[in-house]
Amino acid sequence: MNTVTATVPEPRTAAALAARRRKTEAALQGVHEAIARLRREKAQVSVAAVARRADVSRTFLYDNPEARAAIAAAMAEVSERRSRPLAEENDEREATWRERALNAEDALKATHAEILTQRTRIGELLGQIRDLQAEWTEEAIQRITTENTTLKQRVRQLTADNRTLDERLKAARSNLRFQDRHIADLEARIADPGSAT
């Protein structure tokens, strides 16, 4: 009797195990399909989202090693994909700042070179001024100042004379035009004496 009871449950257990295995495989297939759909839709991959899409319990997803590994891999991939554009953006930002820093450094070098050139030129000009000041004595400066004042007065006098001569020239031209018309009128009278009478 003992042997009969021991052999009877085995086919049932095997069938139950096979059915459970098929159900687990179907659930796993559903999990993989749900993950694939979430990736296609670019939706967030999470345990709750996969459980809803695959129509399985969260407990199944946590207890089944294959399901847990598939979800973890999908979440890691999404996280990596998200972090890649951020890393690229950070690289671009860093490259832009690096480029700006290099440009600023070049501009600073050019500015320092220009300042050095200007300082050298200012030094040369100051030296020339000192040389000129050393050459001229107080007496020479006084004499040149007096001559400069005299020349300015002479320029004013010549300007006034020029203005007077210009006015005389305009008057002479006006008289000349009047005389030319008068001569032309007289010549016309001489050429036709009958019209004058």
Coordinates of C-alpha atoms in Angstrom, one line a residue:
M1 CA 0.0 0.0 0.0
N2 CA 2.9 2.2 0.8
T3 CA 4.4 1.7 -2.7
V4 CA 1.2 2.6 -4.4
T5 CA 0.8 5.9 -2.6
A6 CA 4.4 6.7 -3.3
T7 CA 4.1 6.1 -7.0
V8 CA 0.7 7.9 -7.5
P9 CA 1.8 11.4 -6.7
E10 CA 4.9 11.3 -9.0
P11 CA 3.0 11.8 -12.3
R12 CA 0.9 14.5 -10.7
T13 CA 4.0 16.3 -9.3
A14 CA 5.8 16.0 -12.6
A15 CA 2.8 17.4 -14.4
A16 CA 2.4 20.2 -11.9
L17 CA 6.1 21.0 -12.1
A18 CA 5.9 21.0 -15.9
A19 CA 2.9 23.2 -15.8
R20 CA 4.6 25.6 -13.4
R21 CA 7.7 25.6 -15.6
R22 CA 5.6 26.4 -18.7
K23 CA 3.8 29.2 -16.7
T24 CA 7.2 30.6 -15.5
E25 CA 8.6 30.4 -19.1
A26 CA 5.5 32.2 -20.5
A27 CA 5.8 34.8 -17.7
L28 CA 9.5 35.3 -18.5
Q29 CA 8.7 35.6 -22.2
G30 CA 6.1 38.2 -21.3
V31 CA 8.7 40.0 -19.2
H32 CA 11.2 40.1 -22.1
E33 CA 8.5 41.4 -24.5
A34 CA 7.4 44.1 -22.0
I35 CA 11.0 45.2 -21.6
A36 CA 11.4 45.3 -25.4
R37 CA 8.2 47.4 -25.7
L38 CA 9.3 49.8 -23.0
R39 CA 12.7 50.3 -24.8
R40 CA 10.9 50.9 -28.2
E41 CA 8.6 53.4 -26.6
K42 CA 11.6 54.9 -24.8
A43 CA 9.6 54.7 -21.6
Q44 CA 11.1 54.3 -18.1
V45 CA 12.0 50.7 -17.3
S46 CA 11.1 49.8 -13.8
V47 CA 9.8 46.7 -11.9
A48 CA 6.3 48.3 -11.6
A49 CA 6.2 49.1 -15.4
V50 CA 7.4 45.6 -16.4
A51 CA 4.9 44.0 -14.0
R52 CA 2.0 45.9 -15.5
R53 CA 3.0 45.3 -19.1
A54 CA 3.8 41.6 -18.6
D55 CA 0.8 41.0 -16.3
V56 CA 2.9 39.4 -13.6
S57 CA 3.3 40.1 -9.9
R58 CA 6.3 42.1 -8.6
T59 CA 7.0 39.2 -6.3
F60 CA 7.6 37.0 -9.3
L61 CA 10.0 39.6 -10.8
Y62 CA 11.9 39.9 -7.5
D63 CA 12.0 36.1 -6.9
N64 CA 12.9 34.9 -10.4
P65 CA 16.6 35.5 -11.0
E66 CA 16.3 35.6 -14.8
A67 CA 13.5 38.2 -14.7
R68 CA 15.4 40.3 -12.0
A69 CA 18.6 40.1 -14.2
A70 CA 16.7 41.2 -17.3
I71 CA 15.1 44.2 -15.6
A72 CA 18.4 45.2 -14.0
A73 CA 20.2 45.0 -17.4
A74 CA 17.5 47.1 -19.1
M75 CA 17.6 49.7 -16.3
A76 CA 21.4 49.9 -16.5
E77 CA 21.3 50.3 -20.3
V78 CA 18.7 53.1 -20.0
S79 CA 20.8 54.8 -17.3
E80 CA 24.0 54.5 -19.4
R81 CA 22.1 55.9 -22.4
R82 CA 20.9 58.9 -20.4
S83 CA 24.4 59.5 -18.9
R84 CA 26.1 59.3 -22.3
P85 CA 24.4 62.5 -23.6
L86 CA 25.2 64.3 -20.3
A87 CA 28.8 63.2 -20.6
E88 CA 29.0 64.3 -24.2
E89 CA 27.3 67.6 -23.2
N90 CA 29.8 68.0 -20.4
D91 CA 32.7 67.3 -22.8
E92 CA 31.3 69.9 -25.3
R93 CA 30.9 72.4 -22.5
E94 CA 34.5 71.7 -21.3
A95 CA 35.8 72.0 -24.9
T96 CA 34.0 75.3 -25.3
W97 CA 35.4 76.7 -22.0
R98 CA 38.9 75.3 -23.0
E99 CA 38.6 77.1 -26.3
R100 CA 37.5 80.3 -24.6
A101 CA 40.3 80.1 -22.2
L102 CA 42.8 79.6 -25.0
N103 CA 41.4 82.5 -26.9
A104 CA 41.5 84.7 -23.8
E105 CA 45.1 83.6 -23.2
D106 CA 46.0 84.5 -26.8
A107 CA 44.3 87.9 -26.4
L108 CA 46.1 88.5 -23.1
K109 CA 49.5 87.7 -24.7
A110 CA 48.7 90.1 -27.6
T111 CA 47.6 92.8 -25.1
H112 CA 50.8 92.4 -23.1
A113 CA 52.8 92.7 -26.3
E114 CA 50.9 95.8 -27.3
I115 CA 51.4 97.4 -23.9
L116 CA 55.1 96.7 -24.1
T117 CA 55.3 98.3 -27.5
Q118 CA 53.4 101.3 -26.3
R119 CA 55.6 101.7 -23.2
T120 CA 58.7 101.5 -25.4
R121 CA 57.3 104.2 -27.7
I122 CA 56.3 106.4 -24.8
G123 CA 59.8 106.0 -23.4
E124 CA 61.3 107.0 -26.7
L125 CA 59.0 110.1 -27.0
L126 CA 59.8 111.1 -23.4
G127 CA 63.5 110.8 -24.2
Q128 CA 63.0 113.0 -27.3
I129 CA 61.2 115.6 -25.2
R130 CA 64.0 115.6 -22.6
D131 CA 66.5 116.0 -25.4
L132 CA 64.6 119.0 -26.8
Q133 CA 64.3 120.5 -23.4
A134 CA 68.0 120.1 -22.8
E135 CA 68.9 121.8 -26.1
W136 CA 66.9 124.9 -25.5
T137 CA 68.0 127.4 -23.0
E138 CA 65.7 129.8 -21.2
E139 CA 67.0 132.7 -23.4
A140 CA 66.4 130.7 -26.6
I141 CA 62.9 129.8 -25.5
Q142 CA 62.2 133.5 -24.8
R143 CA 63.6 134.6 -28.1
I144 CA 61.5 131.9 -30.0
T145 CA 58.4 132.9 -28.1
T146 CA 58.9 136.6 -29.0
E147 CA 59.5 135.6 -32.7
N148 CA 56.4 133.5 -32.6
T149 CA 54.3 136.4 -31.3
T150 CA 55.8 138.7 -34.0
L151 CA 55.1 136.1 -36.7
K152 CA 51.5 135.8 -35.5
Q153 CA 51.0 139.5 -35.7
R154 CA 52.6 139.6 -39.2
V155 CA 50.2 136.7 -40.2
R156 CA 47.2 138.8 -38.9
Q157 CA 48.5 141.9 -40.8
L158 CA 49.0 139.9 -44.0
T159 CA 45.5 138.3 -43.7
A160 CA 44.0 141.8 -43.4
D161 CA 46.0 143.0 -46.4
N162 CA 45.0 140.0 -48.4
R163 CA 41.3 140.7 -47.5
T164 CA 41.7 144.3 -48.7
L165 CA 43.4 143.3 -51.9
D166 CA 40.7 140.7 -52.6
E167 CA 38.0 143.3 -52.2
R168 CA 39.9 145.7 -54.6
L169 CA 40.3 142.8 -57.1
K170 CA 36.5 142.1 -57.0
A171 CA 35.8 145.9 -57.5
A172 CA 38.3 146.0 -60.4
R173 CA 36.6 143.0 -62.0
S174 CA 33.2 144.6 -61.6
N175 CA 34.5 147.8 -63.2
L176 CA 36.1 145.8 -66.0
R177 CA 32.8 144.1 -66.8
F178 CA 31.1 147.5 -66.8
Q179 CA 33.8 148.9 -69.1
D180 CA 33.5 145.9 -71.4
R181 CA 29.7 146.4 -71.8
H182 CA 30.3 150.1 -72.3
I183 CA 32.9 149.4 -75.1
A184 CA 30.6 146.9 -76.7
D185 CA 27.8 149.4 -76.7
L186 CA 30.0 152.1 -78.2
E187 CA 31.3 149.7 -80.9
A188 CA 27.7 148.8 -81.8
R189 CA 26.9 152.6 -82.2
I190 CA 30.0 153.1 -84.4
A191 CA 29.1 150.1 -86.5
D192 CA 25.5 151.4 -87.1
P193 CA 25.5 155.2 -86.8
G194 CA 22.0 155.5 -88.2
S195 CA 20.4 153.5 -85.3
A196 CA 22.1 155.9 -82.7
T197 CA 20.2 158.9 -84.2

